[in-house]
PDB file of C-alpha atoms and ligand atoms in Angstrom:
ATOM      1  CA  MET A  32      -0.858 -19.369  11.929  1.00 86.00           C
ATOM      2  CA  PRO A  33      -0.395 -22.799  10.493  1.00 90.00           C
ATOM      3  CA  ASP A  34      -3.268 -23.804   8.280  1.00 91.00           C
ATOM      4  CA  LEU A  35      -4.032 -27.124   6.872  1.00 93.00           C
ATOM      5  CA  HIS A  36      -4.446 -25.357   3.475  1.00 91.00           C
ATOM      6  CA  GLU A  37      -0.853 -25.434   3.461  1.00 90.00           C
ATOM      7  CA  LEU A  38      -1.091 -29.507   2.592  1.00 90.00           C
ATOM      8  CA  GLU A  39      -2.984 -28.456  -1.004  1.00 85.00           C
ATOM      9  CA  GLU A  40      -1.480 -29.154  -3.890  1.00 79.00           C
ATOM     10  CA  ASP A  41      -1.942 -26.198  -7.120  1.00 76.00           C
ATOM     11  CA  GLY A  42       0.741 -27.422  -9.287  1.00 77.00           C
ATOM     12  CA  GLN A  43       2.988 -25.096  -6.977  1.00 85.00           C
ATOM     13  CA  LEU A  44       6.924 -25.752  -6.182  1.00 86.00           C
ATOM     14  CA  PRO A  45       9.394 -25.563  -3.504  1.00 86.00           C
ATOM     15  CA  ASP A  46      11.418 -23.492  -5.433  1.00 88.00           C
ATOM     16  CA  PRO A  47       9.387 -22.061  -8.640  1.00 86.00           C
ATOM     17  CA  LEU A  48      12.142 -18.843  -9.082  1.00 87.00           C
ATOM     18  CA  SER A  49      14.752 -21.707  -9.840  1.00 87.00           C
ATOM     19  CA  GLU A  50      17.209 -20.079  -7.123  1.00 87.00           C
ATOM     20  CA  THR A  51      19.046 -23.225  -6.856  1.00 85.00           C
ATOM     21  CA  SER A  52      20.190 -23.675 -10.252  1.00 86.00           C
ATOM     22  CA  LEU A  53      21.089 -20.635 -10.117  1.00 89.00           C
ATOM     23  CA  SER A  54      23.639 -20.800  -7.718  1.00 91.00           C
ATOM     24  CA  PRO A  55      27.490 -21.272  -9.071  1.00 91.00           C
ATOM     25  CA  VAL A  56      27.777 -21.995  -5.590  1.00 92.00           C
ATOM     26  CA  PRO A  57      25.619 -22.846  -2.736  1.00 89.00           C
ATOM     27  CA  GLY A  58      24.317 -20.071  -0.795  1.00 91.00           C
ATOM     28  CA  LEU A  59      24.976 -17.970  -3.476  1.00 95.00           C
ATOM     29  CA  ILE A  60      21.879 -16.608  -6.164  1.00 95.00           C
ATOM     30  CA  HIS A  61      23.256 -14.873  -9.484  1.00 96.00           C
ATOM     31  CA  ARG A  62      20.251 -14.037 -11.654  1.00 95.00           C
ATOM     32  CA  TYR A  63      21.157 -11.133 -12.656  1.00 95.00           C
ATOM     33  CA  PRO A  64      24.782  -9.726 -13.975  1.00 94.00           C
ATOM     34  CA  ASP A  65      25.412  -7.183 -11.367  1.00 97.00           C
ATOM     35  CA  ARG A  66      24.006  -8.092  -8.111  1.00 97.00           C
ATOM     36  CA  VAL A  67      24.092 -11.529  -6.090  1.00 98.00           C
ATOM     37  CA  VAL A  68      22.020 -12.802  -3.057  1.00 97.00           C
ATOM     38  CA  LEU A  69      23.691 -14.454  -0.418  1.00 97.00           C
ATOM     39  CA  LEU A  70      22.250 -16.375   1.937  1.00 94.00           C
ATOM     40  CA  VAL A  71      23.947 -16.070   5.217  1.00 95.00           C
ATOM     41  CA  SER A  72      21.210 -17.380   7.239  1.00 93.00           C
ATOM     42  CA  ASN A  73      18.690 -20.207   7.726  1.00 91.00           C
ATOM     43  CA  ARG A  74      17.091 -18.727  10.821  1.00 93.00           C
ATOM     44  CA  CYS A  75      14.679 -16.327  11.624  1.00 95.00           C
ATOM     45  CA  PRO A  76      12.542 -15.018  14.664  1.00 95.00           C
ATOM     46  CA  VAL A  77       9.397 -15.986  13.491  1.00 94.00           C
ATOM     47  CA  TYR A  78       8.529 -18.127  10.632  1.00 93.00           C
ATOM     48  CA  CYS A  79       6.282 -16.295   8.368  1.00 95.00           C
ATOM     49  CA  ARG A  80       3.750 -19.386   6.340  1.00 93.00           C
ATOM     50  CA  PHE A  81       4.238 -17.099   3.561  1.00 93.00           C
ATOM     51  CA  CYS A  82       8.134 -17.498   2.718  1.00 93.00           C
ATOM     52  CA  MET A  83       8.894 -17.659   0.003  1.00 90.00           C
ATOM     53  CA  ARG A  84      12.088 -19.798   1.026  1.00 90.00           C
ATOM     54  CA  LYS A  85      10.548 -22.552   2.552  1.00 86.00           C
ATOM     55  CA  ARG A  86      12.595 -25.065   1.295  1.00 83.00           C
ATOM     56  CA  HIS A  87      15.502 -23.329   2.732  1.00 83.00           C
ATOM     57  CA  VAL A  88      14.226 -21.050   5.656  1.00 85.00           C
ATOM     58  CA  GLY A  89      14.202 -23.078   9.106  1.00 82.00           C
ATOM     59  CA  ALA A  90      15.607 -26.290   7.693  1.00 76.00           C
ATOM     60  CA  GLY A  91      17.674 -27.248  10.529  1.00 64.00           C
ATOM     61  CA  ASN A  92      19.732 -25.306  12.952  1.00 53.00           C
ATOM     62  CA  THR A  93      22.974 -24.531  11.459  1.00 62.00           C
ATOM     63  CA  PRO A  94      23.874 -21.736   9.501  1.00 68.00           C
ATOM     64  CA  PRO A  95      26.319 -22.044   6.730  1.00 76.00           C
ATOM     65  CA  SER A  96      29.698 -23.089   7.415  1.00 82.00           C
ATOM     66  CA  ARG A  97      32.158 -20.950   7.362  1.00 85.00           C
ATOM     67  CA  ASP A  98      33.613 -23.183   4.197  1.00 89.00           C
ATOM     68  CA  ALA A  99      30.602 -22.523   2.459  1.00 89.00           C
ATOM     69  CA  LEU A 100      30.358 -19.001   2.751  1.00 92.00           C
ATOM     70  CA  ASP A 101      34.313 -18.618   2.183  1.00 94.00           C
ATOM     71  CA  LYS A 102      33.486 -20.618  -0.902  1.00 95.00           C
ATOM     72  CA  ALA A 103      30.861 -17.679  -2.229  1.00 96.00           C
ATOM     73  CA  LEU A 104      32.898 -15.172  -1.141  1.00 97.00           C
ATOM     74  CA  ARG A 105      35.694 -16.238  -3.592  1.00 97.00           C
ATOM     75  CA  TYR A 106      33.093 -16.263  -5.979  1.00 97.00           C
ATOM     76  CA  ILE A 107      32.216 -12.391  -5.652  1.00 98.00           C
ATOM     77  CA  ALA A 108      35.781 -11.917  -5.405  1.00 98.00           C
ATOM     78  CA  ALA A 109      36.453 -13.579  -9.168  1.00 98.00           C
ATOM     79  CA  THR A 110      33.159 -12.368 -10.773  1.00 98.00           C
ATOM     80  CA  PRO A 111      34.021  -8.618 -11.130  1.00 98.00           C
ATOM     81  CA  ALA A 112      30.452  -7.857 -13.043  1.00 98.00           C
ATOM     82  CA  ILE A 113      28.946  -8.245  -9.453  1.00 98.00           C
ATOM     83  CA  ARG A 114      28.421  -4.611  -8.055  1.00 98.00           C
ATOM     84  CA  ASP A 115      25.750  -5.272  -5.254  1.00 98.00           C
ATOM     85  CA  VAL A 116      25.261  -7.973  -2.593  1.00 98.00           C
ATOM     86  CA  ILE A 117      22.197  -8.438  -0.962  1.00 98.00           C
ATOM     87  CA  LEU A 118      22.372 -10.350   2.722  1.00 98.00           C
ATOM     88  CA  SER A 119      19.383 -12.733   2.726  1.00 96.00           C
ATOM     89  CA  GLY A 120      18.368 -15.932   4.174  1.00 89.00           C
ATOM     90  CA  GLY A 121      16.309 -16.359   6.421  1.00 91.00           C
ATOM     91  CA  ASP A 122      17.299 -13.226   8.245  1.00 96.00           C
ATOM     92  CA  PRO A 123      21.241 -12.122   8.525  1.00 97.00           C
ATOM     93  CA  LEU A 124      20.741 -10.131  11.769  1.00 98.00           C
ATOM     94  CA  MET A 125      19.823 -13.532  13.672  1.00 96.00           C
ATOM     95  CA  LEU A 126      23.490 -13.497  13.257  1.00 96.00           C
ATOM     96  CA  ASP A 127      26.071 -12.063  15.951  1.00 96.00           C
ATOM     97  CA  ASP A 128      27.621  -8.909  15.568  1.00 98.00           C
ATOM     98  CA  ALA A 129      31.099 -11.132  15.024  1.00 97.00           C
ATOM     99  CA  SER A 130      30.053 -13.420  12.591  1.00 95.00           C
ATOM    100  CA  LEU A 131      28.153 -10.003  10.317  1.00 97.00           C
ATOM    101  CA  ARG A 132      31.490  -8.466  10.784  1.00 98.00           C
ATOM    102  CA  HIS A 133      33.626 -11.245   9.287  1.00 96.00           C
ATOM    103  CA  ILE A 134      31.011 -11.346   6.277  1.00 97.00           C
ATOM    104  CA  LEU A 135      31.012  -7.645   5.688  1.00 98.00           C
ATOM    105  CA  SER A 136      34.776  -7.127   6.197  1.00 98.00           C
ATOM    106  CA  HIS A 137      34.910  -9.943   3.569  1.00 97.00           C
ATOM    107  CA  LEU A 138      33.074  -8.428   0.919  1.00 98.00           C
ATOM    108  CA  ARG A 139      34.210  -4.243   1.399  1.00 98.00           C
ATOM    109  CA  ALA A 140      37.619  -5.909   0.802  1.00 98.00           C
ATOM    110  CA  ILE A 141      36.347  -6.086  -2.416  1.00 98.00           C
ATOM    111  CA  SER A 142      36.581  -3.589  -4.678  1.00 98.00           C
ATOM    112  CA  HIS A 143      34.357  -4.413  -7.131  1.00 98.00           C
ATOM    113  CA  VAL A 144      31.270  -4.778  -4.703  1.00 98.00           C
ATOM    114  CA  LYS A 145      29.803  -1.329  -3.938  1.00 98.00           C
ATOM    115  CA  ILE A 146      26.921  -1.485  -2.547  1.00 98.00           C
ATOM    116  CA  ILE A 147      26.006  -3.922   0.362  1.00 98.00           C
ATOM    117  CA  ARG A 148      22.157  -4.693   0.974  1.00 98.00           C
ATOM    118  CA  ILE A 149      20.861  -6.156   4.403  1.00 98.00           C
ATOM    119  CA  GLY A 150      17.156  -7.804   3.637  1.00 98.00           C
ATOM    120  CA  THR A 151      15.666  -8.308   6.707  1.00 98.00           C
ATOM    121  CA  ARG A 152      12.423  -8.563   8.853  1.00 98.00           C
ATOM    122  CA  ILE A 153      14.779  -8.043  12.359  1.00 98.00           C
ATOM    123  CA  PRO A 154      12.728  -4.840  12.285  1.00 98.00           C
ATOM    124  CA  VAL A 155       9.516  -6.403  12.532  1.00 98.00           C
ATOM    125  CA  THR A 156      10.364  -9.509  14.547  1.00 98.00           C
ATOM    126  CA  LEU A 157      12.767  -8.846  16.493  1.00 98.00           C
ATOM    127  CA  PRO A 158      13.599  -5.244  17.285  1.00 98.00           C
ATOM    128  CA  GLU A 159      15.435  -5.541  20.196  1.00 98.00           C
ATOM    129  CA  ARG A 160      17.851  -6.819  17.828  1.00 98.00           C
ATOM    130  CA  VAL A 161      18.774  -3.424  16.599  1.00 98.00           C
ATOM    131  CA  THR A 162      21.011  -2.398  18.962  1.00 98.00           C
ATOM    132  CA  ALA A 163      23.694   0.627  18.780  1.00 98.00           C
ATOM    133  CA  GLU A 164      26.308  -1.696  19.076  1.00 98.00           C
ATOM    134  CA  LEU A 165      24.704  -3.277  15.713  1.00 98.00           C
ATOM    135  CA  CYS A 166      24.196   0.117  14.264  1.00 98.00           C
ATOM    136  CA  ASN A 167      27.759   0.985  14.642  1.00 98.00           C
ATOM    137  CA  LEU A 168      29.174  -1.960  13.067  1.00 98.00           C
ATOM    138  CA  LEU A 169      26.621  -1.738  10.295  1.00 98.00           C
ATOM    139  CA  LYS A 170      27.839   1.861   9.284  1.00 98.00           C
ATOM    140  CA  GLN A 171      31.442   1.227   9.333  1.00 98.00           C
ATOM    141  CA  PHE A 172      30.685  -1.015   5.731  1.00 98.00           C
ATOM    142  CA  HIS A 173      28.567   2.305   4.243  1.00 98.00           C
ATOM    143  CA  PRO A 174      27.315   2.709   1.644  1.00 98.00           C
ATOM    144  CA  ILE A 175      24.760  -0.218   3.423  1.00 98.00           C
ATOM    145  CA  TYR A 176      21.126  -0.144   2.612  1.00 98.00           C
ATOM    146  CA  VAL A 177      18.135  -2.462   4.477  1.00 98.00           C
ATOM    147  CA  ASN A 178      15.197  -3.661   3.195  1.00 98.00           C
ATOM    148  CA  THR A 179      12.550  -4.494   5.269  1.00 98.00           C
ATOM    149  CA  HIS A 180       9.849  -6.419   5.529  1.00 98.00           C
ATOM    150  CA  PHE A 181       6.770  -5.212   6.657  1.00 98.00           C
ATOM    151  CA  ASN A 182       3.319  -6.478   5.876  1.00 98.00           C
ATOM    152  CA  HIS A 183       0.576  -4.633   8.014  1.00 98.00           C
ATOM    153  CA  PRO A 184       0.414  -1.476   9.227  1.00 98.00           C
ATOM    154  CA  ASP A 185      -0.134  -3.010  12.899  1.00 98.00           C
ATOM    155  CA  GLU A 186       3.217  -4.426  12.329  1.00 98.00           C
ATOM    156  CA  ILE A 187       4.482  -0.304  12.867  1.00 98.00           C
ATOM    157  CA  THR A 188       4.659   0.128  16.704  1.00 98.00           C
ATOM    158  CA  PRO A 189       6.922   1.954  18.879  1.00 98.00           C
ATOM    159  CA  LYS A 190       9.279  -0.926  19.201  1.00 98.00           C
ATOM    160  CA  SER A 191       9.539  -1.403  15.054  1.00 98.00           C
ATOM    161  CA  ALA A 192       9.242   2.672  14.892  1.00 98.00           C
ATOM    162  CA  LYS A 193      12.745   3.088  17.301  1.00 98.00           C
ATOM    163  CA  ALA A 194      14.173  -0.253  15.280  1.00 98.00           C
ATOM    164  CA  CYS A 195      14.307   1.586  12.069  1.00 98.00           C
ATOM    165  CA  ASP A 196      14.820   5.002  13.387  1.00 98.00           C
ATOM    166  CA  GLN A 197      17.925   3.719  15.436  1.00 98.00           C
ATOM    167  CA  LEU A 198      18.819   2.349  11.699  1.00 98.00           C
ATOM    168  CA  ALA A 199      18.410   5.284   9.525  1.00 98.00           C
ATOM    169  CA  ASP A 200      20.011   7.239  12.307  1.00 98.00           C
ATOM    170  CA  ALA A 201      23.190   5.356  11.712  1.00 98.00           C
ATOM    171  CA  GLY A 202      22.736   6.505   8.068  1.00 98.00           C
ATOM    172  CA  ILE A 203      21.118   3.313   6.359  1.00 98.00           C
ATOM    173  CA  PRO A 204      18.536   4.345   3.654  1.00 98.00           C
ATOM    174  CA  LEU A 205      15.791   1.887   4.447  1.00 98.00           C
ATOM    175  CA  GLY A 206      13.337   0.174   1.939  1.00 98.00           C
ATOM    176  CA  ASN A 207      10.481  -2.173   2.354  1.00 98.00           C
ATOM    177  CA  GLN A 208       9.042  -4.825   0.700  1.00 98.00           C
ATOM    178  CA  THR A 209       5.696  -5.874   1.539  1.00 98.00           C
ATOM    179  CA  VAL A 210       4.058  -9.578   0.283  1.00 98.00           C
ATOM    180  CA  LEU A 211       0.491  -9.187  -0.555  1.00 98.00           C
ATOM    181  CA  LEU A 212      -1.417 -11.469   1.193  1.00 98.00           C
ATOM    182  CA  ARG A 213      -4.500 -12.753   0.872  1.00 96.00           C
ATOM    183  CA  GLY A 214      -6.903 -11.798   4.066  1.00 96.00           C
ATOM    184  CA  VAL A 215      -4.313  -9.660   5.611  1.00 97.00           C
ATOM    185  CA  ASN A 216      -3.389  -6.720   3.091  1.00 98.00           C
ATOM    186  CA  ASP A 217      -5.241  -7.165   0.304  1.00 98.00           C
ATOM    187  CA  ASN A 218      -7.265  -4.030   0.446  1.00 96.00           C
ATOM    188  CA  VAL A 219      -6.538  -0.966  -0.360  1.00 97.00           C
ATOM    189  CA  GLU A 220      -7.181   1.167   2.594  1.00 98.00           C
ATOM    190  CA  THR A 221      -4.716  -1.002   4.627  1.00 98.00           C
ATOM    191  CA  MET A 222      -2.460  -0.243   2.189  1.00 98.00           C
ATOM    192  CA  LYS A 223      -2.932   2.703   1.988  1.00 98.00           C
ATOM    193  CA  TYR A 224      -2.049   3.314   6.142  1.00 98.00           C
ATOM    194  CA  LEU A 225       0.731   1.171   5.334  1.00 98.00           C
ATOM    195  CA  MET A 226       3.099   2.518   2.406  1.00 98.00           C
ATOM    196  CA  THR A 227       2.352   6.435   4.422  1.00 98.00           C
ATOM    197  CA  GLY A 228       3.110   4.868   7.697  1.00 98.00           C
ATOM    198  CA  LEU A 229       5.917   3.490   6.559  1.00 98.00           C
ATOM    199  CA  LEU A 230       8.089   7.081   5.320  1.00 98.00           C
ATOM    200  CA  GLU A 231       6.604   8.028   8.507  1.00 98.00           C
ATOM    201  CA  ILE A 232       9.428   6.187  10.028  1.00 98.00           C
ATOM    202  CA  ARG A 233      11.898   6.851   7.276  1.00 98.00           C
ATOM    203  CA  VAL A 234      11.091   3.494   5.341  1.00 98.00           C
ATOM    204  CA  ARG A 235      10.751   3.617   1.560  1.00 98.00           C
ATOM    205  CA  PRO A 236       8.232   1.549   0.207  1.00 98.00           C
ATOM    206  CA  TYR A 237      10.612   0.106  -2.297  1.00 98.00           C
ATOM    207  CA  TYR A 238       8.326  -3.061  -3.481  1.00 98.00           C
ATOM    208  CA  ILE A 239       4.774  -4.915  -3.159  1.00 98.00           C
ATOM    209  CA  HIS A 240       5.549  -9.154  -4.500  1.00 98.00           C
ATOM    210  CA  GLN A 241       2.692 -11.062  -5.865  1.00 97.00           C
ATOM    211  CA  MET A 242       2.924 -14.249  -4.042  1.00 93.00           C
ATOM    212  CA  ASP A 243       5.771 -16.647  -5.802  1.00 91.00           C
ATOM    213  CA  LEU A 244       4.039 -19.676  -7.101  1.00 90.00           C
ATOM    214  CA  VAL A 245       5.334 -21.486  -3.412  1.00 90.00           C
ATOM    215  CA  ARG A 246       3.789 -25.001  -2.007  1.00 90.00           C
ATOM    216  CA  GLY A 247       1.570 -24.496   0.689  1.00 91.00           C
ATOM    217  CA  THR A 248       1.149 -20.736   0.233  1.00 92.00           C
ATOM    218  CA  ALA A 249      -1.546 -20.780  -2.446  1.00 91.00           C
ATOM    219  CA  HIS A 250      -4.099 -20.114  -0.073  1.00 93.00           C
ATOM    220  CA  PHE A 251      -2.592 -16.611   0.271  1.00 94.00           C
ATOM    221  CA  ARG A 252      -2.435 -15.997  -3.225  1.00 94.00           C
ATOM    222  CA  THR A 253      -5.160 -13.107  -5.057  1.00 96.00           C
ATOM    223  CA  PRO A 254      -5.225 -11.674  -8.727  1.00 96.00           C
ATOM    224  CA  ILE A 255      -3.545  -9.392  -9.937  1.00 95.00           C
ATOM    225  CA  SER A 256      -6.077  -7.008 -10.038  1.00 95.00           C
ATOM    226  CA  LYS A 257      -6.073  -6.842  -6.739  1.00 97.00           C
ATOM    227  CA  GLY A 258      -2.655  -5.671  -6.450  1.00 97.00           C
ATOM    228  CA  LEU A 259      -2.936  -3.303  -9.562  1.00 96.00           C
ATOM    229  CA  GLU A 260      -6.095  -2.153  -8.227  1.00 96.00           C
ATOM    230  CA  ILE A 261      -3.863  -0.878  -4.989  1.00 97.00           C
ATOM    231  CA  ILE A 262      -1.783   0.716  -7.106  1.00 97.00           C
ATOM    232  CA  ARG A 263      -4.424   2.827  -9.168  1.00 95.00           C
ATOM    233  CA  ALA A 264      -5.629   3.750  -5.656  1.00 96.00           C
ATOM    234  CA  LEU A 265      -2.122   4.671  -4.337  1.00 97.00           C
ATOM    235  CA  ARG A 266      -0.649   6.896  -7.406  1.00 94.00           C
ATOM    236  CA  GLY A 267      -1.357  10.246  -7.052  1.00 92.00           C
ATOM    237  CA  HIS A 268      -3.950   9.723  -4.044  1.00 95.00           C
ATOM    238  CA  VAL A 269      -0.779   9.707  -1.852  1.00 97.00           C
ATOM    239  CA  SER A 270       3.274  11.208  -2.362  1.00 97.00           C
ATOM    240  CA  GLY A 271       4.676   9.363  -4.739  1.00 97.00           C
ATOM    241  CA  MET A 272       7.378   8.353  -2.620  1.00 97.00           C
ATOM    242  CA  ALA A 273       4.624   6.228  -0.960  1.00 98.00           C
ATOM    243  CA  VAL A 274       4.010   4.274  -4.204  1.00 98.00           C
ATOM    244  CA  PRO A 275       6.016   0.988  -3.944  1.00 98.00           C
ATOM    245  CA  HIS A 276       6.350  -1.000  -7.544  1.00 98.00           C
ATOM    246  CA  TYR A 277       4.394  -3.807  -7.596  1.00 97.00           C
ATOM    247  CA  VAL A 278       6.231  -6.811  -9.374  1.00 97.00           C
ATOM    248  CA  ILE A 279       5.546 -10.289  -9.983  1.00 96.00           C
ATOM    249  CA  ASP A 280       8.695 -12.727  -9.634  1.00 94.00           C
ATOM    250  CA  LEU A 281       8.825 -14.779 -12.810  1.00 93.00           C
ATOM    251  CA  PRO A 282       8.996 -18.080 -12.865  1.00 89.00           C
ATOM    252  CA  ASP A 283      12.384 -19.912 -13.424  1.00 88.00           C
ATOM    253  CA  GLY A 284      14.707 -17.340 -12.583  1.00 89.00           C
ATOM    254  CA  LYS A 285      13.472 -15.008 -15.051  1.00 91.00           C
ATOM    255  CA  GLY A 286      13.951 -12.195 -12.988  1.00 92.00           C
ATOM    256  CA  LYS A 287      11.135  -9.291 -11.391  1.00 95.00           C
ATOM    257  CA  VAL A 288       8.875  -7.739 -13.755  1.00 95.00           C
ATOM    258  CA  PRO A 289       6.862  -4.183 -12.169  1.00 95.00           C
ATOM    259  CA  ILE A 290       3.334  -4.423 -14.027  1.00 94.00           C
ATOM    260  CA  LEU A 291       1.068  -1.333 -13.431  1.00 92.00           C
ATOM    261  CA  PRO A 292      -2.271  -0.567 -14.587  1.00 87.00           C
ATOM    262  CA  ASP A 293      -3.522   0.218 -18.056  1.00 82.00           C
ATOM    263  CA  THR A 294      -2.512   3.790 -18.264  1.00 81.00           C
ATOM    264  CA  VAL A 295      -1.236   4.487 -22.060  1.00 83.00           C
ATOM    265  CA  GLU A 296      -3.292   4.621 -25.234  1.00 88.00           C
ATOM    266  CA  ARG A 297      -1.941   5.788 -28.655  1.00 88.00           C
ATOM    267  CA  SER A 298      -3.422   7.283 -31.484  1.00 89.00           C
ATOM    268  CA  GLY A 299      -0.949   8.619 -34.558  1.00 88.00           C
ATOM    269  CA  ASP A 300       1.062  11.284 -32.357  1.00 88.00           C
ATOM    270  CA  THR A 301      -0.728  11.280 -29.111  1.00 91.00           C
ATOM    271  CA  ILE A 302      -1.145   9.476 -25.856  1.00 91.00           C
ATOM    272  CA  TYR A 303      -3.560   9.447 -24.021  1.00 93.00           C
ATOM    273  CA  LEU A 304      -2.320   9.134 -20.268  1.00 92.00           C
ATOM    274  CA  MET A 305      -4.964   8.238 -17.309  1.00 89.00           C
ATOM    275  CA  ASN A 306      -4.456  10.303 -14.561  1.00 89.00           C
ATOM    276  CA  TYR A 307      -5.166   9.166 -10.644  1.00 88.00           C
ATOM    277  CA  GLN A 308      -9.041  10.542 -11.260  1.00 89.00           C
ATOM    278  CA  GLY A 309      -9.893   8.405 -14.455  1.00 88.00           C
ATOM    279  CA  GLU A 310      -9.475  11.314 -16.991  1.00 91.00           C
ATOM    280  CA  LYS A 311      -7.921  10.344 -20.163  1.00 92.00           C
ATOM    281  CA  ILE A 312      -5.669  13.413 -20.766  1.00 93.00           C
ATOM    282  CA  ALA A 313      -4.046  13.558 -24.495  1.00 93.00           C
ATOM    283  CA  TYR A 314      -0.190  14.132 -24.502  1.00 92.00           C
ATOM    284  CA  ARG A 315       1.599  15.281 -27.621  1.00 90.00           C
ATOM    285  CA  ASP A 316       4.162  12.741 -28.466  1.00 87.00           C
ATOM    286  CA  ILE A 317       7.217  13.046 -31.056  1.00 82.00           C
ATOM    287  CA  THR A 318       8.057  10.324 -33.550  1.00 74.00           C
ATOM    288  CA  THR A 319      11.133  11.456 -34.874  1.00 72.00           C
ATOM    289  CA  PRO A 320      13.198  13.841 -32.267  1.00 70.00           C
ATOM    290  CA  PRO A 321      14.249  16.893 -33.598  1.00 69.00           C
ATOM    291  CA  SER A 322      17.737  17.294 -34.952  1.00 69.00           C
TER     292      SER A 322
HETATM  293  C1  PLP B 580      15.011  -9.458  -6.268  1.00 89.01           C
HETATM  294  C2  PLP B 580      16.059 -10.103  -6.431  1.00 89.01           C
HETATM  295  C3  PLP B 580      17.460  -9.334  -6.759  1.00 89.01           C
HETATM  296  C4  PLP B 580      17.473  -7.862  -6.388  1.00 89.01           C
HETATM  297  O1  PLP B 580      16.335  -6.955  -7.536  1.00 89.01           O
HETATM  298  P1  PLP B 580      16.550  -5.691  -7.415  1.00 89.01           P
HETATM  299  O2  PLP B 580      15.124  -5.390  -8.293  1.00 89.01           O
HETATM  300  O3  PLP B 580      17.477  -5.223  -7.687  1.00 89.01           O
HETATM  301  O4  PLP B 580      15.841  -5.611  -5.791  1.00 89.01           O
HETATM  302  C5  PLP B 580      18.599  -9.872  -7.401  1.00 89.01           C
HETATM  303  N1  PLP B 580      18.684 -11.429  -7.530  1.00 89.01           N
HETATM  304  C6  PLP B 580      17.946 -12.584  -7.093  1.00 89.01           C
HETATM  305  C7  PLP B 580      18.102 -13.299  -7.094  1.00 89.01           C
HETATM  306  C8  PLP B 580      16.768 -11.628  -6.682  1.00 89.01           C
HETATM  307  O5  PLP B 580      15.825 -12.219  -6.358  1.00 89.01           O
HETATM  308  S1  SF4 B 581      11.083 -13.284   7.588  1.00 89.01           S
HETATM  309 FE1  SF4 B 581      11.715 -13.459   5.676  1.00 89.01          FE
HETATM  310  S2  SF4 B 581      12.881 -15.205   4.967  1.00 89.01           S
HETATM  311 FE2  SF4 B 581      11.923 -15.110   7.460  1.00 89.01          FE
HETATM  312  S3  SF4 B 581      10.202 -16.890   6.883  1.00 89.01           S
HETATM  313 FE3  SF4 B 581       9.454 -14.580   7.171  1.00 89.01          FE
HETATM  314  S4  SF4 B 581       9.243 -14.022   4.791  1.00 89.01           S
HETATM  315 FE4  SF4 B 581      10.654 -16.336   5.360  1.00 89.01          FE
END
């Protein structure tokens, strides 16, 4: 829900990740050499108060124009280093099937684009949008990966589970990106239920995001020690497949960095590794590989 705390200023910026300055053409973010984010929609079924793209999402009612989209597609076609295109927004699945087909078929016509990912919260926020027609459309453009966005085990409902089921049945590997939110999911038990519950609906936890420094979201921030505590409580205690990377997206577009609890100490050739039970176990390393 909207909250007066959103008006508090804490040195936060509308675009702390400098996405706008990393845009070679409007609507395309090119930060890493081999992959780009293509913003194909500025609408969502639900406007999350913690959204990291508040500057863009929900601003006006028009999706990017055909012309802007065509410019972005031309940039991708002219840049052979791009092998992975991530459709994002807003929510890409707010587009109708015909618009999605237009985008996907143009991307698939570019031979160096190997992977297409769709970042969408639709399975949670509007599961009815995942129709048989949509699944049939998507599977014509494989390999398609979908990363969805569950933040709390209460979001795993019969409807959201069914939407994921249909996508998985269309051969789409499903991942999940969770935002660590104060007062919502910043505790070990909630995250354990969420991550193991996601695996049960065939969604593989991918990232837990530390909150970005986006204006109007400071009241959701947690200290980094909280994220590390959660990772420590997951690793070894639940299936490894249920343990996502905990990442910080660095300011100024410097990229995502995974952070881990301190698990390694070294003494000469021996490293001491902390296991999931908190025991320090010696492991013999080599300083020069055997020839
Ligand atoms: C997160 C992000 C990606 C994708 O990163 P992965 O670690 O490959 O999931 C790509 N481009 C931008 C600008 C991003 O913010
Ligand atoms: S669904 Fe994603 S893009 Fe849309 S408002 Fe929520 S966080 Fe932002």
